[in-house]
XYZ file of C-alpha atoms in Angstrom:
406
model
C 0.066 0.024 0.034
C 1.431 3.400 -0.796
C 2.098 5.672 1.965
C -0.047 8.304 1.207
C -3.365 5.928 0.743
C -6.026 6.359 3.111
C -6.117 3.633 6.087
C -2.539 2.760 5.593
C -0.543 2.209 8.778
C 2.383 4.290 7.224
C 1.153 7.791 7.275
C 4.386 9.663 6.549
C 6.512 10.309 3.648
C 9.486 8.132 2.987
C 11.729 11.096 3.735
C 10.642 11.855 7.228
C 12.761 9.367 8.956
C 10.270 6.724 10.510
C 6.626 7.401 10.877
C 4.736 9.242 13.657
C 6.540 7.137 16.325
C 9.893 8.250 14.988
C 8.314 12.112 15.113
C 7.266 11.582 18.640
C 10.683 10.254 19.788
C 13.047 12.136 17.730
C 10.992 15.502 18.457
C 12.933 17.001 15.595
C 12.553 14.853 12.597
C 16.136 14.482 12.127
C 15.890 10.897 10.668
C 15.752 8.957 14.173
C 17.326 5.610 13.710
C 16.212 4.835 10.309
C 19.103 7.219 8.906
C 17.143 9.235 6.589
C 18.148 12.426 5.344
C 18.381 15.532 7.692
C 15.489 17.960 7.673
C 16.243 21.315 5.718
C 14.572 23.473 8.049
C 16.178 22.157 11.262
C 19.453 22.434 9.468
C 18.993 25.991 8.943
C 17.800 26.357 12.176
C 20.955 25.187 13.740
C 23.223 27.280 11.590
C 21.076 30.473 12.928
C 21.752 29.285 16.324
C 25.315 29.034 15.680
C 25.424 32.605 14.419
C 23.300 33.759 17.207
C 25.867 31.971 19.625
C 28.451 34.012 18.057
C 26.778 37.207 18.335
C 25.914 36.759 21.847
C 22.163 35.956 21.321
C 22.152 32.129 22.379
C 21.750 32.864 25.980
C 18.418 34.652 25.311
C 17.246 31.883 23.050
C 18.058 28.958 25.916
C 16.929 31.053 28.693
C 13.707 32.179 27.280
C 10.184 30.812 27.102
C 8.033 29.655 24.375
C 6.717 32.962 24.317
C 10.176 34.420 23.784
C 10.693 32.314 20.609
C 9.187 34.826 18.333
C 11.885 37.562 19.574
C 14.404 35.085 19.003
C 13.419 34.616 15.400
C 13.398 38.157 14.682
C 16.983 38.604 16.184
C 18.356 35.849 14.042
C 16.892 37.483 10.992
C 19.049 40.324 11.256
C 22.297 38.378 12.122
C 23.139 37.095 8.753
C 23.136 40.615 7.060
C 25.443 42.138 10.092
C 27.974 39.186 9.403
C 27.899 39.869 5.581
C 28.465 43.566 6.338
C 31.333 42.817 8.403
C 32.795 40.863 5.864
C 32.213 43.471 3.246
C 33.941 46.038 5.598
C 37.051 43.803 6.154
C 37.207 43.329 2.283
C 37.035 46.965 1.720
C 39.844 47.776 4.393
C 41.920 44.876 2.822
C 41.530 46.428 -0.429
C 43.162 49.698 0.553
C 46.738 48.452 0.920
C 48.952 49.173 -2.135
C 52.721 48.971 -2.828
C 54.523 52.050 -4.438
C 57.518 51.100 -6.589
C 61.015 52.534 -5.900
C 61.027 54.692 -9.416
C 57.373 55.719 -8.644
C 55.501 58.267 -6.709
C 51.899 58.141 -5.696
C 49.529 60.981 -6.280
C 46.734 60.606 -3.611
C 43.158 62.069 -4.697
C 40.606 62.391 -1.924
C 37.168 62.623 -3.447
C 38.966 63.893 -6.619
C 40.945 66.538 -5.046
C 44.464 66.706 -4.697
C 45.704 65.313 -0.897
C 49.290 64.127 -0.783
C 52.295 62.588 -2.327
C 53.440 59.256 -0.975
C 56.902 57.885 -1.808
C 58.120 54.222 -2.212
C 56.801 51.501 0.191
C 53.524 49.870 1.538
C 50.706 52.309 2.044
C 46.989 52.361 2.914
C 44.264 54.584 1.690
C 40.520 54.073 2.221
C 39.134 52.920 -1.225
C 36.575 54.602 -3.059
C 37.272 57.788 -1.009
C 41.050 57.842 -2.083
C 42.248 57.656 -5.485
C 46.195 56.705 -5.856
C 47.773 57.507 -9.377
C 51.350 56.238 -9.538
C 53.847 58.341 -11.644
C 57.345 57.010 -12.860
C 59.851 59.961 -11.996
C 63.145 58.184 -13.072
C 62.248 57.062 -16.376
C 63.872 58.934 -19.097
C 61.217 59.955 -21.738
C 62.191 61.124 -25.475
C 60.313 62.824 -28.067
C 61.558 63.817 -31.644
C 60.175 65.867 -34.376
C 61.089 67.301 -37.752
C 59.907 70.688 -38.783
C 60.608 72.963 -41.606
C 61.036 76.613 -40.985
C 62.063 80.116 -41.940
C 65.319 81.544 -41.193
C 66.414 85.245 -40.356
C 67.647 85.670 -44.071
C 64.343 84.229 -45.449
C 65.503 80.754 -46.261
C 63.717 77.345 -45.427
C 65.452 74.691 -43.605
C 64.338 71.428 -42.300
C 65.541 70.539 -38.662
C 65.027 67.312 -36.814
C 65.472 67.332 -33.132
C 65.032 65.051 -30.229
C 64.624 65.754 -26.654
C 64.797 63.766 -23.606
C 62.817 64.532 -20.161
C 62.025 63.088 -16.865
C 58.894 64.014 -14.492
C 59.990 66.250 -11.873
C 56.580 66.950 -10.186
C 53.942 64.090 -10.223
C 51.238 66.629 -9.063
C 51.789 68.947 -12.105
C 52.369 66.451 -14.451
C 49.009 64.815 -13.518
C 46.757 67.665 -12.482
C 48.019 70.961 -14.260
C 47.859 69.859 -17.809
C 45.562 67.358 -19.380
C 48.197 66.254 -22.088
C 51.679 66.912 -20.930
C 53.456 65.264 -23.878
C 51.238 67.168 -26.361
C 51.991 70.376 -24.513
C 55.782 69.676 -24.524
C 55.534 68.976 -28.374
C 53.780 72.316 -28.957
C 56.271 74.135 -26.834
C 59.211 72.732 -28.541
C 57.977 73.668 -31.935
C 57.551 77.309 -30.701
C 60.911 77.323 -29.004
C 62.791 75.896 -32.115
C 61.062 78.467 -34.634
C 61.733 81.240 -32.319
C 65.497 80.207 -32.421
C 65.720 79.435 -36.176
C 63.884 82.677 -36.994
C 66.615 84.594 -35.025
C 69.472 82.733 -37.054
C 70.886 82.664 -40.278
C 70.758 79.460 -42.596
C 74.658 79.190 -43.023
C 74.853 79.010 -39.262
C 72.149 76.403 -38.936
C 73.616 74.260 -41.480
C 77.390 74.674 -40.405
C 78.740 75.514 -37.005
C 75.771 76.842 -35.163
C 74.022 73.467 -34.427
C 75.382 73.155 -30.994
C 74.182 76.999 -30.007
C 71.007 76.243 -31.613
C 70.461 73.076 -29.277
C 71.572 75.015 -26.170
C 69.265 78.288 -26.862
C 66.451 75.868 -27.698
C 66.785 73.909 -24.423
C 66.985 77.142 -22.084
C 63.935 78.680 -23.828
C 61.988 75.350 -23.864
C 62.525 74.854 -20.111
C 61.499 78.219 -19.280
C 58.165 77.691 -21.365
C 57.385 74.360 -19.266
C 58.135 76.148 -16.000
C 55.395 78.733 -16.966
C 52.904 76.273 -18.083
C 53.390 74.102 -14.755
C 53.908 70.873 -16.881
C 56.156 69.230 -14.066
C 58.794 68.146 -16.686
C 62.485 68.585 -16.592
C 64.659 68.474 -19.750
C 67.775 66.354 -19.756
C 69.345 66.888 -23.178
C 68.313 68.195 -26.454
C 70.085 66.978 -29.665
C 69.880 68.513 -33.038
C 69.914 65.452 -35.108
C 69.957 66.948 -38.782
C 69.836 70.344 -40.481
C 69.407 70.542 -44.021
C 68.015 72.675 -47.116
C 64.509 71.469 -48.584
C 64.724 68.760 -51.217
C 63.797 70.912 -53.944
C 67.388 73.143 -53.575
C 69.404 70.401 -51.951
C 71.548 70.101 -54.979
C 72.439 73.899 -55.168
C 73.155 73.730 -51.422
C 75.374 70.839 -51.980
C 77.351 72.829 -54.748
C 77.749 75.855 -52.132
C 79.043 73.625 -49.567
C 81.361 72.122 -51.832
C 82.622 75.439 -52.856
C 83.001 76.546 -49.204
C 85.096 73.354 -48.432
C 87.079 74.060 -51.456
C 87.855 77.534 -50.390
C 88.743 76.266 -47.029
C 91.060 73.559 -48.088
C 92.944 76.419 -50.364
C 93.218 78.443 -47.251
C 94.497 75.407 -45.515
C 97.122 74.792 -48.069
C 98.228 78.420 -48.161
C 98.621 78.403 -44.338
C 100.764 75.302 -44.705
C 102.946 76.880 -47.312
C 103.227 79.947 -45.161
C 104.293 77.899 -42.081
C 106.926 76.049 -44.474
C 108.191 79.043 -45.823
C 108.359 81.544 -43.012
C 110.607 79.384 -40.734
C 113.286 79.443 -43.832
C 112.774 83.150 -44.353
C 113.336 83.792 -40.767
C 116.534 81.859 -40.785
C 117.834 83.589 -43.965
C 117.130 87.042 -42.155
C 118.723 85.800 -39.140
C 121.988 84.813 -41.016
C 122.075 87.929 -42.780
C 121.693 89.786 -39.494
C 124.473 87.782 -38.011
C 126.695 88.480 -41.291
C 125.955 92.134 -40.751
C 127.126 92.039 -37.114
C 130.264 90.022 -37.949
C 131.019 92.603 -40.632
C 130.492 95.451 -38.391
C 132.591 93.926 -35.888
C 135.398 93.420 -38.257
C 135.176 96.767 -39.728
C 135.180 98.280 -36.278
C 138.103 96.270 -35.303
C 139.968 96.887 -38.416
C 139.374 100.655 -38.046
C 140.450 100.532 -34.443
C 143.561 98.642 -35.478
C 144.148 101.198 -38.150
C 143.733 103.974 -35.567
C 146.143 102.457 -33.059
C 148.376 101.910 -35.890
C 148.334 105.553 -36.966
C 148.667 106.616 -33.293
C 151.891 104.320 -33.045
C 153.372 105.551 -36.239
C 152.661 109.161 -35.330
C 154.309 108.561 -32.147
C 157.375 107.331 -34.134
C 157.257 109.808 -36.768
C 157.324 112.749 -33.996
C 160.784 111.021 -32.788
C 162.415 110.679 -36.516
C 160.274 112.332 -39.183
C 162.634 111.942 -42.114
C 163.248 108.239 -41.549
C 159.286 107.609 -41.303
C 158.635 109.646 -44.197
C 160.983 107.811 -46.454
C 159.705 104.623 -45.253
C 156.217 105.453 -45.709
C 156.882 106.667 -49.258
C 158.715 103.432 -50.042
C 155.688 101.395 -48.583
C 153.335 103.434 -50.557
C 155.149 103.161 -54.038
C 155.737 99.681 -53.386
C 152.088 98.922 -52.889
C 150.885 101.002 -55.882
C 153.447 99.695 -58.304
C 153.069 96.162 -57.004
C 149.540 96.239 -58.682
C 150.701 97.312 -62.128
C 152.380 95.251 -65.096
C 154.583 98.395 -66.282
C 158.288 98.331 -65.503
C 160.284 101.743 -64.906
C 163.873 102.002 -66.005
C 166.463 104.554 -65.189
C 168.192 105.123 -68.346
C 169.871 108.350 -67.122
C 172.380 106.625 -64.897
C 173.188 104.245 -67.416
C 171.949 101.217 -65.584
C 171.541 98.100 -67.704
C 168.801 95.836 -66.769
C 167.438 93.032 -68.735
C 163.795 93.299 -69.009
C 161.535 90.306 -68.887
C 157.914 90.378 -70.289
C 156.761 88.655 -66.856
C 152.999 89.319 -67.910
C 153.227 87.582 -71.053
C 155.253 84.781 -69.861
C 152.855 83.886 -66.971
C 150.094 83.711 -69.463
C 151.925 81.406 -71.821
C 153.576 79.436 -69.433
C 150.647 77.222 -68.504
C 150.127 76.228 -72.293
C 153.547 75.711 -73.579
C 155.956 75.342 -70.454
C 156.496 71.496 -70.790
C 156.323 71.669 -74.833
C 159.018 74.371 -75.349
C 161.384 73.844 -72.522
C 160.547 70.768 -70.981
C 160.383 72.425 -67.404
C 157.405 71.586 -65.214
C 154.948 74.056 -63.924
C 156.449 74.334 -60.496
C 159.982 75.211 -61.766
C 158.714 77.890 -64.190
C 156.962 79.553 -61.217
C 160.218 79.270 -59.250
C 162.148 81.158 -62.115
C 159.097 83.762 -62.484
C 159.377 84.486 -58.553
C 163.029 85.031 -58.712
C 162.764 87.427 -61.648
C 160.131 89.311 -59.717
C 162.429 89.602 -56.625
C 165.334 90.613 -58.798
C 162.998 93.447 -60.415
C 161.698 94.597 -57.090
C 165.216 95.116 -55.473
C 166.235 96.922 -58.630
C 163.108 99.238 -58.278
C 163.895 99.718 -54.683
C 167.409 100.776 -55.190
C 166.506 103.121 -58.179
C 163.731 104.515 -55.718
C 166.162 105.074 -53.090
C 168.657 106.874 -55.626
C 165.834 108.990 -56.888
C 164.840 109.821 -53.156
C 168.223 110.794 -52.320
C 168.578 112.925 -55.285
C 165.337 114.674 -54.340
C 166.761 115.165 -50.930
C 169.861 116.675 -52.219
């Protein structure tokens, strides 16, 4: 017979744990001795009792009467939401911990308004109330751009420039400007145009690139400070400067001509450096020769003066003798330079005259052929003849002087 048919002895469902007797004995319908599944209502009730015990409501439930059972049930109804709230608060508090890296700084916004800047390490801020935004302050960022612009002498040049920068003020970087990188790019374009517009094209294309980079850096940093971007420039490099593509060939020719001019100047300077020391050496040699000539002339003049002074002293002692001696020396010096021979024919002096000048000229060509004498022997004979002639001339001169004295 089915369990739910009328008149049956089993007036309970098969999941109740054993009939009415089981209900009376168990009092709670927990399955009794039949081992059936537990009652869900009773299991939920036990769980609520445990929660009430944790919250301190178990004493009231155990000591209360049957009439107080309703109050206990209403208290248990609010226990579960409380525990859930405590758990949610714990989760909210735990989510407020965060770690800031060594290379970063944390900007704390409380209800969207700036509150503080925190350094590296572990920190806690109330979630939802505070918003922490981390900014890397040690990373070196870079930006580059290529622009065509007008110079002071109304020429167009293309300049490629790169800039490296860091975040120096996280607060200004996040809050003062909406797009700091775009602001930096616009400020860089403005500073570069100002400096290029104040310079000539020749300076920008050749030797003025370093000066251009320095001026752009100082001007751009002043712009960023005025804007309050919170960025600090590290380096600015002028990568390249060139003329527009349409006139690049003409500019290459101009640069080549300028290089040729400089090369010619360098060659001229090298030639000057090679010639100048030689000319200075020759000039110094001439100066030293002149100094030597000067010293020799002065010394000779002083010697002549001293000789004249000594001769004057001797002349004052014996005028006649010194006069005759001076006459003879002078005549010997004068007549020794001429090829003429003076012969005294009035006194009947017989002297054999030899044409010594002609003999000296012909002796070199026909000395060995005509007489068989060597050149040395001919020179010796010539010297003997000259000495004899000189002695005769001295004797004649002495006689003539004596005659003039008489």
